[in-house]
Short mmCIF file of C-alpha atoms and ligand atoms in Angstrom, two decimals:
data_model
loop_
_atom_site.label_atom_id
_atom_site.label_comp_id
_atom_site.label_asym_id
_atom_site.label_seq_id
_atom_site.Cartn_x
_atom_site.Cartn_y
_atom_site.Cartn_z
CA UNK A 1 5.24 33.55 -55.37
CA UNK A 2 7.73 36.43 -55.31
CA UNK A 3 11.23 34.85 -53.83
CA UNK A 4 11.65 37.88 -51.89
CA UNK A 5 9.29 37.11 -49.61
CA UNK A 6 10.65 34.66 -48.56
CA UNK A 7 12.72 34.62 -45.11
CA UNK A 8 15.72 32.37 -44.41
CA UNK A 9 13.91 29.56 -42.26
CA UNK A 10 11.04 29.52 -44.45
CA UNK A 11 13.10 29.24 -47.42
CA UNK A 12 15.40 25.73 -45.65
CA UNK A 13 12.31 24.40 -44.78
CA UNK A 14 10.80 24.76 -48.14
CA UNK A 15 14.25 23.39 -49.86
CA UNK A 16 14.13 20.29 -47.31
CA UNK A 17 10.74 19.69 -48.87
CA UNK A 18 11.88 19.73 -51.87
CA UNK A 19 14.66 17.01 -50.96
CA UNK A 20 17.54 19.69 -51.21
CA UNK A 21 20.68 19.79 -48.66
CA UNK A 22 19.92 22.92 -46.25
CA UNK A 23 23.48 24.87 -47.71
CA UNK A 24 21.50 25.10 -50.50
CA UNK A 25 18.78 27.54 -49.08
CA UNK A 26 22.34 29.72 -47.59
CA UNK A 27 23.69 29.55 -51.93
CA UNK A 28 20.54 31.20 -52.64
CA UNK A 29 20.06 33.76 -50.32
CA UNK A 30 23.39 34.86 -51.08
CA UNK A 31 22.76 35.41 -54.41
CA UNK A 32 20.08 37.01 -53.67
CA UNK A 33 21.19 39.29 -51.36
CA UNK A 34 24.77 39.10 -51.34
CA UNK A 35 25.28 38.92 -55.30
CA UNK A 36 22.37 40.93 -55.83
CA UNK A 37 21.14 38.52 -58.60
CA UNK A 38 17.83 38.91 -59.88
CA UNK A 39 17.20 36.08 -62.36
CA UNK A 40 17.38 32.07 -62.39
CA UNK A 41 20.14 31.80 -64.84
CA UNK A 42 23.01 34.07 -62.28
CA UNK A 43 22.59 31.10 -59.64
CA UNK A 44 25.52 29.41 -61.26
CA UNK A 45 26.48 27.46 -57.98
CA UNK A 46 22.95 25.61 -58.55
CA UNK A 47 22.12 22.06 -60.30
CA UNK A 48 20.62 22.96 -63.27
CA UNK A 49 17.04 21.21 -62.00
CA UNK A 50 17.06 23.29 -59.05
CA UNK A 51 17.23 26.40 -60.91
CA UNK A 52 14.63 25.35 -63.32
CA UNK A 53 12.95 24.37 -60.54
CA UNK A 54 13.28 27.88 -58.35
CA UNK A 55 12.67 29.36 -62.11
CA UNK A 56 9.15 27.55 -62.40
CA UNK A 57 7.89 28.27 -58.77
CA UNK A 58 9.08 31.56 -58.13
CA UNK A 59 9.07 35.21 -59.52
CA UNK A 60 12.62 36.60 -58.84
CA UNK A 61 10.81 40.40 -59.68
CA UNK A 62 7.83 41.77 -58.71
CA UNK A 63 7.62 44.73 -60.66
CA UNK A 64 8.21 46.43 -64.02
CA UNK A 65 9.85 49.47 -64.60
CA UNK A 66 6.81 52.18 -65.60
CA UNK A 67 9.18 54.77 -65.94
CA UNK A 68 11.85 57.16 -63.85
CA UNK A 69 13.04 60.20 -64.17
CA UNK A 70 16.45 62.34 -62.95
CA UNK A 71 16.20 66.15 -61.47
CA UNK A 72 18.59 68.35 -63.67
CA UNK A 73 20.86 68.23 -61.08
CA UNK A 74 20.91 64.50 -61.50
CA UNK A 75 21.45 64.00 -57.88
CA UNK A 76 17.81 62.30 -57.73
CA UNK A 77 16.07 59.37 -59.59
CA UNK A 78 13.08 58.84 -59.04
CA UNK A 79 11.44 55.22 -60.26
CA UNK A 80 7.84 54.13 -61.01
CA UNK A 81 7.44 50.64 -60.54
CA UNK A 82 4.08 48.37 -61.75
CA UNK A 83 3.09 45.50 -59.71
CA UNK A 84 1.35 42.71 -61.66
CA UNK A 85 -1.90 43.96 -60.32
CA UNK A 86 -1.26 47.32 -62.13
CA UNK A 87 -0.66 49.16 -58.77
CA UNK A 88 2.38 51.57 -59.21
CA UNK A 89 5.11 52.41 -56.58
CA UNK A 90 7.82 54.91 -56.22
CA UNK A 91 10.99 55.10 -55.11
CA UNK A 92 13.30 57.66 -55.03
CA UNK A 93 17.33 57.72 -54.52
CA UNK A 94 19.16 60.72 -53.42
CA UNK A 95 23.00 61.31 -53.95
CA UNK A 96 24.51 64.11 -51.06
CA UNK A 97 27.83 64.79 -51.23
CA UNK A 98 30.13 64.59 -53.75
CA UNK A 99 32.79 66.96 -53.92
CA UNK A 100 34.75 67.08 -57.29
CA UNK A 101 37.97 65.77 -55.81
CA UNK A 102 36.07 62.28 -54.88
CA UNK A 103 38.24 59.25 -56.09
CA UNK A 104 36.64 57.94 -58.97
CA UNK A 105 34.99 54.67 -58.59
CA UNK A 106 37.72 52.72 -60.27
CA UNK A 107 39.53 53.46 -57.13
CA UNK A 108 36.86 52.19 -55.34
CA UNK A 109 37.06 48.26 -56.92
CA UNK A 110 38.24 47.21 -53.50
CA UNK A 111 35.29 48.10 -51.69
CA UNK A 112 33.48 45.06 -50.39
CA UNK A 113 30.16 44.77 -51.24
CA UNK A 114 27.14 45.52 -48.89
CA UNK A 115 29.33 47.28 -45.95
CA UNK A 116 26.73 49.63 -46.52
CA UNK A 117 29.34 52.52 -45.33
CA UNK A 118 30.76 54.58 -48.11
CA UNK A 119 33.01 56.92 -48.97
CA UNK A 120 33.36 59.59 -45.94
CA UNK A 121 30.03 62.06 -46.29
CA UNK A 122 28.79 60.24 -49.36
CA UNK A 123 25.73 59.52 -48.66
CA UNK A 124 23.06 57.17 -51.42
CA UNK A 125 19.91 57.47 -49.85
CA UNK A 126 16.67 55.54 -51.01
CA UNK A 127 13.48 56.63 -50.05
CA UNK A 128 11.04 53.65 -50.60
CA UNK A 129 7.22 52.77 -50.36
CA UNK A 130 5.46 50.48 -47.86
CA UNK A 131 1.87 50.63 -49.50
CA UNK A 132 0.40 51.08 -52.63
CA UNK A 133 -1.97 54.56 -52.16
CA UNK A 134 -2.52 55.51 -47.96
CA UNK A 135 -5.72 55.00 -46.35
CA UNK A 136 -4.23 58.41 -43.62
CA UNK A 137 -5.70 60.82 -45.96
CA UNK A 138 -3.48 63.92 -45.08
CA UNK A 139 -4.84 66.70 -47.36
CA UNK A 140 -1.21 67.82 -48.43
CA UNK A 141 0.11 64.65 -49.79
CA UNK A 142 -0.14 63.40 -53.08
CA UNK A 143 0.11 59.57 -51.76
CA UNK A 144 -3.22 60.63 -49.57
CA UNK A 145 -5.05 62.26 -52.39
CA UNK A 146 -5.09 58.87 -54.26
CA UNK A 147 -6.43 56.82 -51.48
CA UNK A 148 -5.57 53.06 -50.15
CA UNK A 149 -4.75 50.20 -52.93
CA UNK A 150 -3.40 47.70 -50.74
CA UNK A 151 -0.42 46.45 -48.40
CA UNK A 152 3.12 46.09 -50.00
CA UNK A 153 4.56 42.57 -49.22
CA UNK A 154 7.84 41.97 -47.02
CA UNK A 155 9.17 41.31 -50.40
CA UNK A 156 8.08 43.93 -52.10
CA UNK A 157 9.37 46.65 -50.16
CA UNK A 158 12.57 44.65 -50.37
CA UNK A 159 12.69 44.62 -53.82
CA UNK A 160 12.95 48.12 -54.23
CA UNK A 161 16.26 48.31 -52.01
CA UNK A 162 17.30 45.79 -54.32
CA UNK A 163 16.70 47.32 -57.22
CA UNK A 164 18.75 50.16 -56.20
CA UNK A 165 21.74 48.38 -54.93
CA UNK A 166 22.31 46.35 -57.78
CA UNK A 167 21.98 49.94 -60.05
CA UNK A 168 24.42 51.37 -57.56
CA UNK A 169 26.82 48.43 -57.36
CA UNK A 170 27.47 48.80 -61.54
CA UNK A 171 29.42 52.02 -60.57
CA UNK A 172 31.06 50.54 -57.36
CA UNK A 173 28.47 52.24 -54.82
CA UNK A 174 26.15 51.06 -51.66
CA UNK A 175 23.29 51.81 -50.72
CA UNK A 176 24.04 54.05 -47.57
CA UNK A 177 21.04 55.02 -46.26
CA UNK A 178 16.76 54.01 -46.44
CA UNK A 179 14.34 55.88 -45.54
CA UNK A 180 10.56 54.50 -45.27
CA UNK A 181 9.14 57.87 -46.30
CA UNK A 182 7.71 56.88 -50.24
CA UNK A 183 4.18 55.66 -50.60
CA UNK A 184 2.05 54.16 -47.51
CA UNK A 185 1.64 54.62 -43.83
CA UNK A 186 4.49 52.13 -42.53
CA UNK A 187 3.08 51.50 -39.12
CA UNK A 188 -0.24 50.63 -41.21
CA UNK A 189 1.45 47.31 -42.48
CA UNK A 190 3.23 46.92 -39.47
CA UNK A 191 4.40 43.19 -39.87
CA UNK A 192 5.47 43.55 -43.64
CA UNK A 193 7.44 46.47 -42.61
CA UNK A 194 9.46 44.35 -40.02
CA UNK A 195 10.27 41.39 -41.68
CA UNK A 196 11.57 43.54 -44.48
CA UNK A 197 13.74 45.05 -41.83
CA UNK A 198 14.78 42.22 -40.95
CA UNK A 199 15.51 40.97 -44.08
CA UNK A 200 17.70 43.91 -44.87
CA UNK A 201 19.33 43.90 -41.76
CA UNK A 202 20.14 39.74 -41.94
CA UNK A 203 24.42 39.53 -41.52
CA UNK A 204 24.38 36.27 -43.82
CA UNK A 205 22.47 38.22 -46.49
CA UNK A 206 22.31 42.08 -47.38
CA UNK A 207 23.58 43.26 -43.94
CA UNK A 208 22.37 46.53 -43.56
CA UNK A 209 22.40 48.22 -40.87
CA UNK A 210 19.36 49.33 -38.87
CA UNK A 211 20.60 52.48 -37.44
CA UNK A 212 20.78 53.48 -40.96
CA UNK A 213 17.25 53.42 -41.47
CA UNK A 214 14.42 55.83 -40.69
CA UNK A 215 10.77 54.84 -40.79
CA UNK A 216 8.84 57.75 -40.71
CA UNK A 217 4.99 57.52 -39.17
CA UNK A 218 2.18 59.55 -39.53
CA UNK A 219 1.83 58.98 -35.44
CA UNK A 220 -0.32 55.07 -34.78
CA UNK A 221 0.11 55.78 -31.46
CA UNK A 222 -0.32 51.72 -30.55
CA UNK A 223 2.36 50.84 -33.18
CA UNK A 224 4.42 53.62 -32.10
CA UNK A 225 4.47 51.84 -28.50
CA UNK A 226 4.95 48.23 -29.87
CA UNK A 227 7.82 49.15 -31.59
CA UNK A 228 9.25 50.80 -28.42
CA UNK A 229 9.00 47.37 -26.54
CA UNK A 230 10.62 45.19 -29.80
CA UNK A 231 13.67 48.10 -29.07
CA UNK A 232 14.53 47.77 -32.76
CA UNK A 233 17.59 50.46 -33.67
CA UNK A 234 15.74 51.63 -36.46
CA UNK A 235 15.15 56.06 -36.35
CA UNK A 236 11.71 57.04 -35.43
CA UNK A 237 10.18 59.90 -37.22
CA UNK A 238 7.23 61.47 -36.81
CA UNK A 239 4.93 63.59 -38.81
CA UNK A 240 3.52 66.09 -36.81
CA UNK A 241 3.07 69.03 -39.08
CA UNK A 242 0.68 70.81 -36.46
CA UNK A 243 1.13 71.56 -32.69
CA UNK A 244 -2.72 71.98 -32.14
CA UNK A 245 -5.30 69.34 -32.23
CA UNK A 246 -7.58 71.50 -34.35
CA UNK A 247 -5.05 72.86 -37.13
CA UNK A 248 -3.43 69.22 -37.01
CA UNK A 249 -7.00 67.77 -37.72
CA UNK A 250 -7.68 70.09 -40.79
CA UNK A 251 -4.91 68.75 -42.58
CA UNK A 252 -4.35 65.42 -40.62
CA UNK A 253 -7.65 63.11 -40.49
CA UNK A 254 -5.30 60.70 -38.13
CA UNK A 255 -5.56 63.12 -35.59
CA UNK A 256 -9.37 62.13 -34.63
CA UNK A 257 -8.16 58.75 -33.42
CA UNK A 258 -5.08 59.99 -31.81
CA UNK A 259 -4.27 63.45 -30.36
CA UNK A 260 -1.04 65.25 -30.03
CA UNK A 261 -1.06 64.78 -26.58
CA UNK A 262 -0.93 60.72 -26.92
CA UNK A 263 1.28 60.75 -29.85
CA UNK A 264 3.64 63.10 -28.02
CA UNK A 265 2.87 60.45 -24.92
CA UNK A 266 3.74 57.48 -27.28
CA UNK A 267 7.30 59.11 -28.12
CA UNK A 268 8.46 59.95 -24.77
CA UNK A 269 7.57 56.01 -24.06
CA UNK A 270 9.33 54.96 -26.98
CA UNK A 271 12.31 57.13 -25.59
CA UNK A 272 12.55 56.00 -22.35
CA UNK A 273 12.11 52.61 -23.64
CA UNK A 274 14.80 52.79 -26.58
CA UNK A 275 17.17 55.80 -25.46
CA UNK A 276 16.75 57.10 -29.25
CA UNK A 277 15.65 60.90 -30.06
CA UNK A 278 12.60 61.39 -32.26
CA UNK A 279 12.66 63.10 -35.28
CA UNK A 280 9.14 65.36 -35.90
CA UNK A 281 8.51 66.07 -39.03
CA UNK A 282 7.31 69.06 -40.29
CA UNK A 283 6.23 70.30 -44.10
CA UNK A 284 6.01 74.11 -43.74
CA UNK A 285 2.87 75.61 -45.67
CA UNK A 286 2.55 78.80 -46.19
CA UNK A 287 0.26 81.02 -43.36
CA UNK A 288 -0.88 77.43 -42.12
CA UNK A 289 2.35 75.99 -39.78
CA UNK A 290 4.93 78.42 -40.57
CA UNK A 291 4.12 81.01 -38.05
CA UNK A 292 6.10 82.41 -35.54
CA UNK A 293 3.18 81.18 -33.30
CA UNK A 294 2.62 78.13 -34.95
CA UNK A 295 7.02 77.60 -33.71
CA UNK A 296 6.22 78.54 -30.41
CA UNK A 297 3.78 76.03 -29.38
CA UNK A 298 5.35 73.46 -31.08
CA UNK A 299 8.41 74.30 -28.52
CA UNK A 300 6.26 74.46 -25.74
CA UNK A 301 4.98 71.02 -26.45
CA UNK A 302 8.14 69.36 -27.48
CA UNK A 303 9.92 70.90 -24.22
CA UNK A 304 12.58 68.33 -22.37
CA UNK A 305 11.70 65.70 -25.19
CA UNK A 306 14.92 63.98 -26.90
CA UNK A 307 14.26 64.91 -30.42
CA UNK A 308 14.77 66.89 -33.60
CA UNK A 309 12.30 68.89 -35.62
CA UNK A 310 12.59 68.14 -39.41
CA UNK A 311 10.58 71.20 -41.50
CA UNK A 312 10.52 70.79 -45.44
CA UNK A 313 8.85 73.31 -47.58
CA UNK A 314 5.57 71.73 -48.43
CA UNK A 315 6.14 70.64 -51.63
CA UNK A 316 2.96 71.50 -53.72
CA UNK A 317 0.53 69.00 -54.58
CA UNK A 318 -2.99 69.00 -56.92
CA UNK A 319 -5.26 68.05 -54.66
CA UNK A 320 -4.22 70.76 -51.76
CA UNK A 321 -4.13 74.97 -52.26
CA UNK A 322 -1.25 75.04 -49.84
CA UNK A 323 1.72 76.96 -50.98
CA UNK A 324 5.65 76.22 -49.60
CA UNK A 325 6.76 78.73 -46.76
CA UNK A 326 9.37 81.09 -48.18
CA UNK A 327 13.44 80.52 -47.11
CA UNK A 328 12.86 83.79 -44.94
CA UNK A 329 9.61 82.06 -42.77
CA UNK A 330 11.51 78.64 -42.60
CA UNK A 331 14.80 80.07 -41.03
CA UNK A 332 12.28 82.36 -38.41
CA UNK A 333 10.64 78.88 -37.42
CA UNK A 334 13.96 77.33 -37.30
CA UNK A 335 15.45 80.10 -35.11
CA UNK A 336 12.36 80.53 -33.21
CA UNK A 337 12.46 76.79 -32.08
CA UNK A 338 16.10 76.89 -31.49
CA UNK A 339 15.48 79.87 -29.46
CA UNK A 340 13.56 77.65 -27.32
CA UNK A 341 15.73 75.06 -27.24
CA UNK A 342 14.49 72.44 -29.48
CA UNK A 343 17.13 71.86 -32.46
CA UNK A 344 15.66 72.20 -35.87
CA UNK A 345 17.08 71.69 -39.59
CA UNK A 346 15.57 72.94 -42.69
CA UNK A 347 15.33 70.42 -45.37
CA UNK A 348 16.20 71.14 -49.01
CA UNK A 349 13.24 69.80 -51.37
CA UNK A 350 15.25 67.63 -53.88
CA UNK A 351 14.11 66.60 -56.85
CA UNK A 352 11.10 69.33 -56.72
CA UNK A 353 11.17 69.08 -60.81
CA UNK A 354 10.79 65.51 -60.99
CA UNK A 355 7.67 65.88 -58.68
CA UNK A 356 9.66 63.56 -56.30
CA UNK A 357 7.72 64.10 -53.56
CA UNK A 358 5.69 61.30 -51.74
CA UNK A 359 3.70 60.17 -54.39
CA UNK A 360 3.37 62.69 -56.52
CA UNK A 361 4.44 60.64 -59.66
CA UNK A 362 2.09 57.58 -59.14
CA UNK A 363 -0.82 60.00 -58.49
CA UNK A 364 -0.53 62.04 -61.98
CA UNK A 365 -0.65 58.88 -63.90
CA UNK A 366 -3.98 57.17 -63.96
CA UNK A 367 -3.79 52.93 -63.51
CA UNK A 368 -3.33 51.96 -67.52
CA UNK A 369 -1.31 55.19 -68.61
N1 LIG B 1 3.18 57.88 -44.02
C1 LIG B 1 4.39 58.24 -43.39
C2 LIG B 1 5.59 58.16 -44.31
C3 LIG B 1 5.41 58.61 -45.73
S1 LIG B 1 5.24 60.33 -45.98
C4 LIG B 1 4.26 59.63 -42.79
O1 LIG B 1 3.29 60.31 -43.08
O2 LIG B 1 5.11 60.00 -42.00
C5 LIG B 1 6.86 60.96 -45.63
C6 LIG B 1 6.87 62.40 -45.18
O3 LIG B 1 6.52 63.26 -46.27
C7 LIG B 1 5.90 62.70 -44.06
O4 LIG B 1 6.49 63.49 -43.08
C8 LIG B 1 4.81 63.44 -44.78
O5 LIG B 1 4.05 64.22 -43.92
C9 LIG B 1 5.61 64.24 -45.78
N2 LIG B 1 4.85 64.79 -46.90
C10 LIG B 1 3.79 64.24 -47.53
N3 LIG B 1 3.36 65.04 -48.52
C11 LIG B 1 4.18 66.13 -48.52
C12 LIG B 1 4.26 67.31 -49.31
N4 LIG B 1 3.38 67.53 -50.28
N5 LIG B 1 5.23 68.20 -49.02
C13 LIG B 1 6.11 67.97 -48.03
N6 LIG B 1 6.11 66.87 -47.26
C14 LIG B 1 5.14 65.96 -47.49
FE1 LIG B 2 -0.14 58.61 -45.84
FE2 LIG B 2 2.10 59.72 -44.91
FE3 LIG B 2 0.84 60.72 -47.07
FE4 LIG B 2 -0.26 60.99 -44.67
S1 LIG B 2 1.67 61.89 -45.36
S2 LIG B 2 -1.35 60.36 -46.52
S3 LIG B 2 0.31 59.07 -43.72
S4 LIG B 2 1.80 58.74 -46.91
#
């Protein structure tokens, strides 16, 4: 059993069992998730039988390293990870903003661990995966075109945040930022997806705060509701990528089961309910969704809603035809829905030569390469 996935309660009940004082359960999840430790023999502050003990029960990793890769810029690394069932995972960090006159780290030694704040506009953002493949199917995306594996465990998904934070704490760095955007539908494994939250966010363990992450849906509109009404501080994104139920379902097989209209129902709940703006996402593809048009009823719909449209240049996959919009259509949309009155940023595509895009690595290798 991966350690993990383990929360706090289950892991003092399951010391008790085993005869141990409860502080002992607190030593361990702080070396877990304070120290960052990732193998029996850091646990120092442990009898030597426990640790051989934890060592013989538990896995303290769940994955191997299948390979990663850095854009030329080396502002983005993006990581393959195998499960033991051969399933591969990505995730992807992104550095934004360092200008040349930062301090260098050594300066930095001070810095407790885990504050999860950073330097001022530094930002170390992961981007991690909640399933292996996606059973949503959206024609553009890589993760779609490879179909469902399975569920990621709670532990899983907080492995990968871990893995990160202990690379970035070597050079005196956080992790600022997560994003739920890698592999998977996150509302999809709804349950794993909050007790990692939670597990994250835990002030006697890793401590990070959930207004710093984003899960981004593909728009469950049930899901989308239910986590209105647990009034969690995590951001909401959505995908919406069409404002029409027809152009939406050409590219979108979700939007069969739930139309704009309820999604866009679903958000204006979860706003009233949570006093947070949405975020809409939107990958611009070439004479599909970057039309002048195709900006105007999007504003019309998202009229009077608290939110913030998020367009990307599709990022071109195998499986789809689709070409990115050019800089000169994204700016018209962007301008066109401003013009309206909805705000709208264009998103750079980092680490486009990496193909670190949502699942783009996993799906070009084949399980065994
Ligand atoms: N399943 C969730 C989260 C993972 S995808 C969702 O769909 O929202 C994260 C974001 O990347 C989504 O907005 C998704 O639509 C977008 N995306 C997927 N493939 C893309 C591509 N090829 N180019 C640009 N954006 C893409
Ligand atoms: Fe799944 Fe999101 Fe990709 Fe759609 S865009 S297939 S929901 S990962």
């Amino acid at each position: 059993m991966l350690l993990y996935d383990l929360d706090l309660p289950a892991l003092t009940s399951l010391l008790t069992q085993w005869g141990e004082p409860a502080y002992r359960a607190r030593q361990i999840w702080q070396g877990l998730y304070v120290h960052l430790y990732d193998s029996p023999s850091q646990f120092t502050n442990l009898p030597n039988s426990l640790r051989a003990r934890l060592a013989e029960q538990f896995t303290f990793t769940p994955f191997t390293v299948k390979t990663w890769l850095d854009s030329a810029d080396q502002s983005t690394r993006k990581t393959l990870f195998q499960l033991p069932d051969g399933n591969l995972i990505e995730a992807v960090l992104m550095r934004y903003g360092d200008p040349a006159d930062m301090p260098p780290p050594s300066s930095l030694r001070d810095t407790p661990p885990n504050i999860g704040g950073s330097r001022r506009g530094v930002r170390r953002t992961l981007c991690i995966s909640t399933q292996a493949g996606c059973a949503m199917g959206c024609v553009f995306c890589a993760t779609g075109q490879m179909g469902f594996r399975r569920h990621l465990t709670s532990g899983e998904i907080v492995a990968q945040v871990m893995y990160y934070a202990r690379m970035l704490r070597e050079v005196n760095e956080n992790v600022t930022n997560i994003v739920l955007m890698g592999m998977g539908e996150p509302f999809h494994n709804y349950d794993n997806v909050m007790a990692a939250i939670d597990r994250l966010n835990d002030p006697q363990g890793f401590n990070f705060g959930a207004r710093r992450i984003t899960l981004s849906t593909v728009g469950l509109v049930p899901q989308i509701r239910r986590f209105a009404d647990e009034k969690r501080q995590v951001n909401l994104a959505v995908s919406l990528h069409a404002a029409d139920d027809d152009e939406r379902l050409a590219i979108m097989p979700v939007n069969k089961r739930y139309k704009i209209d309820e999604v866009l129902e679903a958000c204006r709940y979860y706003i009233e309910k949570t006093h947070r703006r949405v975020t809409f996402e939107w990958a611009l593809i070439s004479g599909v969704n970057d039309t002048p048009e195709a900006a105007h009823k999007l504003a019309a719909r998202l009229k009077g809603l608290l939110c913030h449209v998020n367009a990307i240049p599709l990022n071109p996959t195998a499986g789809y035809a689709g070409q990115a919009a050019s800089r000169q259509r994204a700016e018209l949309f962007k301008q066109t829905l401003e013009q309206a009155g909805v705000p709208c940023t264009i998103r750079m595509r980092r680490g486009i030569d990496i193909n670190a895009g949502c699942g783009q690595l996993a799906g070009s290798l084949k399980p065994g390469d």
